[in-house]
Coordinates of C-alpha atoms and ligand atoms in Angstrom, one line a residue:
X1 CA 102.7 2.3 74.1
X2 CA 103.8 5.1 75.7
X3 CA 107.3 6.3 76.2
X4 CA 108.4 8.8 79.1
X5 CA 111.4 10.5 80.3
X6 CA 110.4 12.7 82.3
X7 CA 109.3 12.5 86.2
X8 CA 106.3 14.8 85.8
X9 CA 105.0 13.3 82.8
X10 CA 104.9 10.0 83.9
X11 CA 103.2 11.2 87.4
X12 CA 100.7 12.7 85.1
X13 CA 100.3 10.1 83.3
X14 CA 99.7 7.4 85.9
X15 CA 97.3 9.7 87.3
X16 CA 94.9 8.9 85.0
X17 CA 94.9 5.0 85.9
X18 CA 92.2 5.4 88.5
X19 CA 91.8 1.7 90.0
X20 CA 93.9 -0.2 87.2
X21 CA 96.1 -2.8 88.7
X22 CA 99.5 -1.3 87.9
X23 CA 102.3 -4.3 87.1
X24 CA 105.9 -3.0 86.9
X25 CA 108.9 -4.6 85.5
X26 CA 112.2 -3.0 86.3
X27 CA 115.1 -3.5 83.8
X28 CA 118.6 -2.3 82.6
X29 CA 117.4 -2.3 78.8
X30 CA 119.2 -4.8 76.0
X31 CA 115.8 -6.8 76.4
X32 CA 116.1 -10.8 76.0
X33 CA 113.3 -13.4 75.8
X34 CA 113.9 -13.2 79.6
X35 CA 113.3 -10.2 80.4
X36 CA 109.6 -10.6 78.0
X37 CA 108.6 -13.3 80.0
X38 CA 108.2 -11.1 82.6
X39 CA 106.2 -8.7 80.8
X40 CA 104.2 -11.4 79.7
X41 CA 103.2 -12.4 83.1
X42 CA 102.7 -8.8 83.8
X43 CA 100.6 -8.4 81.2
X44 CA 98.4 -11.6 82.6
X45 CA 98.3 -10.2 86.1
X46 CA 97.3 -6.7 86.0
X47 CA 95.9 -4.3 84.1
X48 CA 98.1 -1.7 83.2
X49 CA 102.2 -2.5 82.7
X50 CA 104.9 -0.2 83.1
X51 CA 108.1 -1.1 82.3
X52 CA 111.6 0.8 83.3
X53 CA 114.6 1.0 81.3
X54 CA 117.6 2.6 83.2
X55 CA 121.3 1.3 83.6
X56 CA 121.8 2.3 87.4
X57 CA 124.8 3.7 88.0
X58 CA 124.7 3.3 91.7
X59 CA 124.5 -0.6 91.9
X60 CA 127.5 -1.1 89.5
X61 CA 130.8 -1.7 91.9
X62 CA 133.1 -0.9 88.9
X63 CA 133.0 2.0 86.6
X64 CA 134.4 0.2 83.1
X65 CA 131.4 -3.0 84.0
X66 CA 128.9 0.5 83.6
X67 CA 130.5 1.9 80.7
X68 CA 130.6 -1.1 79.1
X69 CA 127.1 -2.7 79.5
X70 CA 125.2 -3.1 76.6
X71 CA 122.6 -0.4 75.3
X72 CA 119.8 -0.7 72.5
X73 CA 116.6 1.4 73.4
X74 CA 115.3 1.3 69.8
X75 CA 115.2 -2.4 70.1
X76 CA 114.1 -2.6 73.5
X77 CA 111.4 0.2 72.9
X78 CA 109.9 -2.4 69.5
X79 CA 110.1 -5.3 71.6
X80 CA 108.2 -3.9 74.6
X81 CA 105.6 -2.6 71.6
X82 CA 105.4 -6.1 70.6
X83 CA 104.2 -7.1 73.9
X84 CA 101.7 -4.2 74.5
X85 CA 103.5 -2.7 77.7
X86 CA 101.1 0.4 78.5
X87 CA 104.4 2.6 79.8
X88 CA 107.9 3.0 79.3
X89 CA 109.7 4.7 81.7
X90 CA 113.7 5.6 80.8
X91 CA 114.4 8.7 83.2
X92 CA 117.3 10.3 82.8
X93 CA 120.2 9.8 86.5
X94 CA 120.4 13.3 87.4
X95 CA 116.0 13.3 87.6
X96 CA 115.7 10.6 88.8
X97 CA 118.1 10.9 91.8
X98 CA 117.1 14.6 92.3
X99 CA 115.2 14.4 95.3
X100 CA 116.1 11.2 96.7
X101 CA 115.4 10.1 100.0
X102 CA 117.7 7.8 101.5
X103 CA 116.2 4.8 103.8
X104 CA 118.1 2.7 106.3
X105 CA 117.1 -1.4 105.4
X106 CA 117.2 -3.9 106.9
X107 CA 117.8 -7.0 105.0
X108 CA 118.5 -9.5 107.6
X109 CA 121.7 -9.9 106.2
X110 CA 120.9 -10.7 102.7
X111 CA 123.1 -8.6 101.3
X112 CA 125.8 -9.2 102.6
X113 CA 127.1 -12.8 101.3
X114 CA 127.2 -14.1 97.5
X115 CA 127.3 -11.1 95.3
X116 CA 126.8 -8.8 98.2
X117 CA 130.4 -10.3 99.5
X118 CA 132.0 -10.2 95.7
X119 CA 130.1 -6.9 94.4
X120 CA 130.5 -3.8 97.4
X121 CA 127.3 -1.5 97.3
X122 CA 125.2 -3.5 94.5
X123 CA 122.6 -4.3 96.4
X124 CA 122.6 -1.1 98.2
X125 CA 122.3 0.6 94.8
X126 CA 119.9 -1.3 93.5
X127 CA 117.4 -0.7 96.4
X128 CA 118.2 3.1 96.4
X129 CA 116.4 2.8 92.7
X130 CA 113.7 0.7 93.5
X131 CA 113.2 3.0 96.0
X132 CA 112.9 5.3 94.0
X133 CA 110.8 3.4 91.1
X134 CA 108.3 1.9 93.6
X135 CA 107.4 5.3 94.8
X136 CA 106.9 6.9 91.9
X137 CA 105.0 4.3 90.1
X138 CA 103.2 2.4 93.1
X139 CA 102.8 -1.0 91.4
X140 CA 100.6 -3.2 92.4
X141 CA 103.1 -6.2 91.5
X142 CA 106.8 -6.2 90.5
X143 CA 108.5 -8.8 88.9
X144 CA 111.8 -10.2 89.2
X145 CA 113.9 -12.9 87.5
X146 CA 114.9 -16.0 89.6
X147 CA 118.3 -15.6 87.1
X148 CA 118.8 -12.9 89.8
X149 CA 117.5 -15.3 92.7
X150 CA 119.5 -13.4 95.6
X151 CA 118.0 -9.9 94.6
X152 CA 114.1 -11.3 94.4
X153 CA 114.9 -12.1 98.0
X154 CA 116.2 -8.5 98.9
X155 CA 113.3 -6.7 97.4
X156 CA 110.9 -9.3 98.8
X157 CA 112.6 -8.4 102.3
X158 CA 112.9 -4.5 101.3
X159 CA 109.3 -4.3 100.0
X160 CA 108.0 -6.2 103.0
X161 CA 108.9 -2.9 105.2
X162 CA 108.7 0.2 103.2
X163 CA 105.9 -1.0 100.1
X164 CA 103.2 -3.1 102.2
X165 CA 100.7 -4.0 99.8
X166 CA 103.4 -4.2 96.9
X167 CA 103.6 -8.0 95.7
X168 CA 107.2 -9.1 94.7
X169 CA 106.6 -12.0 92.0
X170 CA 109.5 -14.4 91.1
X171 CA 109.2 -15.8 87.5
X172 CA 111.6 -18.7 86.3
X173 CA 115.3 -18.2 84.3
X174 CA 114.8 -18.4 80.6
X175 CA 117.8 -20.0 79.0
X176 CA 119.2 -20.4 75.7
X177 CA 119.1 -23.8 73.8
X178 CA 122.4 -24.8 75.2
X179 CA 121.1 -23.6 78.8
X180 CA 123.1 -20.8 79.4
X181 CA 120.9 -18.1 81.2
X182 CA 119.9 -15.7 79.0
X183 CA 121.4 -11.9 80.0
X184 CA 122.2 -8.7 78.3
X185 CA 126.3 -9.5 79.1
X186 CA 126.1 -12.5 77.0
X187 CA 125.9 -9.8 74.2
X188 CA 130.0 -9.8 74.9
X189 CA 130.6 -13.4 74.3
X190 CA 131.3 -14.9 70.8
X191 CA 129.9 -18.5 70.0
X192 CA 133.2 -20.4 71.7
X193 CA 132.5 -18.7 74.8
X194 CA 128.7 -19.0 74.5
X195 CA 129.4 -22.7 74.4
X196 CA 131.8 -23.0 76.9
X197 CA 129.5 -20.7 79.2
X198 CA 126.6 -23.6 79.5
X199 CA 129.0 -25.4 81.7
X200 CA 127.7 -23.2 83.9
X201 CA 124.8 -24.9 84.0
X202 CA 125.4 -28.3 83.2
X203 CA 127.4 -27.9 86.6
X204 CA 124.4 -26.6 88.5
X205 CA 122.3 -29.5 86.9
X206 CA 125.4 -31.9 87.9
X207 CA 124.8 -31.0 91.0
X208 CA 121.3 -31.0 91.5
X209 CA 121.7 -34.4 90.7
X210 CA 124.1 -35.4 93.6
X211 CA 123.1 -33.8 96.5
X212 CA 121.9 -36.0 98.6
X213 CA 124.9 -38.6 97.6
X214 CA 127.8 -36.7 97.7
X215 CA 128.6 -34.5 101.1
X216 CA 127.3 -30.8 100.4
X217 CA 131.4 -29.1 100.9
X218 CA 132.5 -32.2 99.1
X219 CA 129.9 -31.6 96.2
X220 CA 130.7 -27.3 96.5
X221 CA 134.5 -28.5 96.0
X222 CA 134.2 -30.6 92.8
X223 CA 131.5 -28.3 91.2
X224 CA 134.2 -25.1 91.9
X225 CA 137.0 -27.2 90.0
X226 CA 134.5 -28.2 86.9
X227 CA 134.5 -24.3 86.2
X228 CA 137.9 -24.4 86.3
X229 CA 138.1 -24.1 82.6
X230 CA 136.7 -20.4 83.2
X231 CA 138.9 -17.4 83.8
X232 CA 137.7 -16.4 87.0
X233 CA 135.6 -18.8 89.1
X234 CA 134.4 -16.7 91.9
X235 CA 132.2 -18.8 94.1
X236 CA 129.7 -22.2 93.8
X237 CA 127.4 -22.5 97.0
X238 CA 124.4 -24.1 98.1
X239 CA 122.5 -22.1 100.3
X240 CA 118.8 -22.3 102.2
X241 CA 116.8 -20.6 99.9
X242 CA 115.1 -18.7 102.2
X243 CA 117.7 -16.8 104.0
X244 CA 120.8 -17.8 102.0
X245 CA 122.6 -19.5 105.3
X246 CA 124.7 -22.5 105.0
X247 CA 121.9 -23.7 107.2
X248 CA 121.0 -26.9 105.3
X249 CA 119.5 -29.2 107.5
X250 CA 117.5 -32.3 105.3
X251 CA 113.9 -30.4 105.8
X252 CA 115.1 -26.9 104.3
X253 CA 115.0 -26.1 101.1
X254 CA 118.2 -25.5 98.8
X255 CA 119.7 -23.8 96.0
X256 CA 123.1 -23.7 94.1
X257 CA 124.5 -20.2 93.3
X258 CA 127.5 -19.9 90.7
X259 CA 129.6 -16.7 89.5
X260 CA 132.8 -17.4 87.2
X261 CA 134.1 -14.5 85.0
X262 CA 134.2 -15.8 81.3
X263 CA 136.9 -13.5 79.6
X264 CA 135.7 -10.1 81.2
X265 CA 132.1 -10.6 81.1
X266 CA 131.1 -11.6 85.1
X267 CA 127.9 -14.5 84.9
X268 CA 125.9 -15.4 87.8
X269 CA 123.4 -18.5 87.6
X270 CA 121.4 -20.3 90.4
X271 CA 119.0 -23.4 90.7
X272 CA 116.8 -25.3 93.0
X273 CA 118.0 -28.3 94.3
X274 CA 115.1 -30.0 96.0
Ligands
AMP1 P1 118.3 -6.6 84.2 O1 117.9 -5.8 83.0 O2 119.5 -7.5 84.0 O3 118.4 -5.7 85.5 O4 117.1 -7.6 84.5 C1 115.8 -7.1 84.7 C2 115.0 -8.3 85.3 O5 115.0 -9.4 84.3 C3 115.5 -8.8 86.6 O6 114.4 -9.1 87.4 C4 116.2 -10.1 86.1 O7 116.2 -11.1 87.2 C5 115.3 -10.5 85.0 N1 116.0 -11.5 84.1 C6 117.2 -11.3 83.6 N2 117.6 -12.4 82.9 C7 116.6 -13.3 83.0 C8 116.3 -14.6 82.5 N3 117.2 -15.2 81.8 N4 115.1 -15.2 82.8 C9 114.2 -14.6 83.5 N5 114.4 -13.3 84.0 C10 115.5 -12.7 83.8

């Protein structure tokens, strides 16, 4: 496995991939099972894998989240090994951003409800690094975590436009035992909170089970108050899945979105409800 910092190298490097279908997993380091189920799939759909480690500074909407987010390369670097990623790419801001160019999207208004609504710039920033990744590495595929559901969407929509023949692929949420999604930020919680953060998804499951009996604002209201136990509740909606509307007429497919702050540590979650 090979590990780069720098822009030229890695250019030089991929160079040498004539033809090899490049896969390319995108992530913020402080690797999970998660995140390696990506790689896996990766690893099962092309031929060479790149992986990225970089905490973005430009998609974080506050500056003590960013200082705070968890870093381990040496682990991340062995547990990439483990998997036989071909490339690991962990630029450093000031390279990477050098020679930006900046491109007006349009994401059919994507972006701006959920955690485009609750978190100012964050998608923005994380297509201004995409941006940036996709063109340097030119993937074939890119894989992204349904834990994340709203940004698969937004670089579904964003690729669509400016990377063609790229293939965005959506791979399921791996949870913990208790099924709380797994994520670097749970690195913050102790065991109490760990346990009280699989509400989370005992609501979601609650109300996958009742949406067709209970009213959907009815069933938005009482899922809300079950997280009241949580410090910060921010929102519980179900959306249509395709465009994130409140249009949710019976033939449209639907999804619940949930983000409570536990303590400090913000936690986002989502499922499928038909
Ligand atoms: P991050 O390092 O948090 O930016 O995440 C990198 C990628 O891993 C994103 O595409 C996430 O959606 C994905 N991811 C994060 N947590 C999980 C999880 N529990 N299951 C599956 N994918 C995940």
């Amino acid at each position: 496995m090979k590990v780069i910092n720098q822009l030229k190298s890695l250019k030089e490097e991929l160079s040498f991939q004539n033809n090899q279908s490049i896969g390319y997993v995108p992530t913020m380091g402080a690797l999970h099972q998660g995140h390696l189920s990506l790689v896996k799939l990766a690893k099962k759909k092309s031929q060479f894998v790149v992986a990225s480690i970089f905490v973005n500074p430009t998609q974080f909407n506050n500056k003590n989240d960013l200082k705070k987010y968890p870093r381990s390369l040496e682990n991340d670097l062995d547990l990439l090994n483990s998997e036989s990623v071909d490339l690991v790419f962990c630029p450093s801001y000031n390279e990477l951003y050098a020679n930006e160019k900046i491109v007006k999207v349009d994401l059919m208004g994507l972006d701006k409800t959920l955690e485009g609504s609750n978190r100012k710039g964050h998608f923005e920033g994380v297509i201004r690094v995409l941006n940036i990744f996709f063109s340097l590495i030119k993937p074939d595929f890119a894989f992204f975590g349904e834990k994340d559901y709203q940004q698969y969407l937004i670089v579904e929509q964003f690729a669509k436009t400016f990377f063609p023949k790229l293939k965005i692929i959506s791979c399921p949420t791996l949870r913990e035992s208790n099924g709380l999604a797994m994520s670097s930020r749970n690195r913050h919680l102790n065991n109490r909170e760990k346990e009280l953060a699989s509400e989370i998804y005992k609501t979601l499951l609650y109300c996958r089970n009742n949406y067709n009996k209970i009213e959907i604002n009815k069933l938005e209201e009482i899922c809300f108050q079950k997280l009241s136990k949580f410090s910060k509740p921010e929102y519980f909606e179900i959306r249509n899945s395709k465009n994130l509307s409140k249009e949710l007429s019976s033939s449209s497919s639907l999804r619940a979105f949930v983000a409570t702050k536990l303590s400090d540590i913000r936690l986002i979650d989502n499922i499928a409800m038909n």
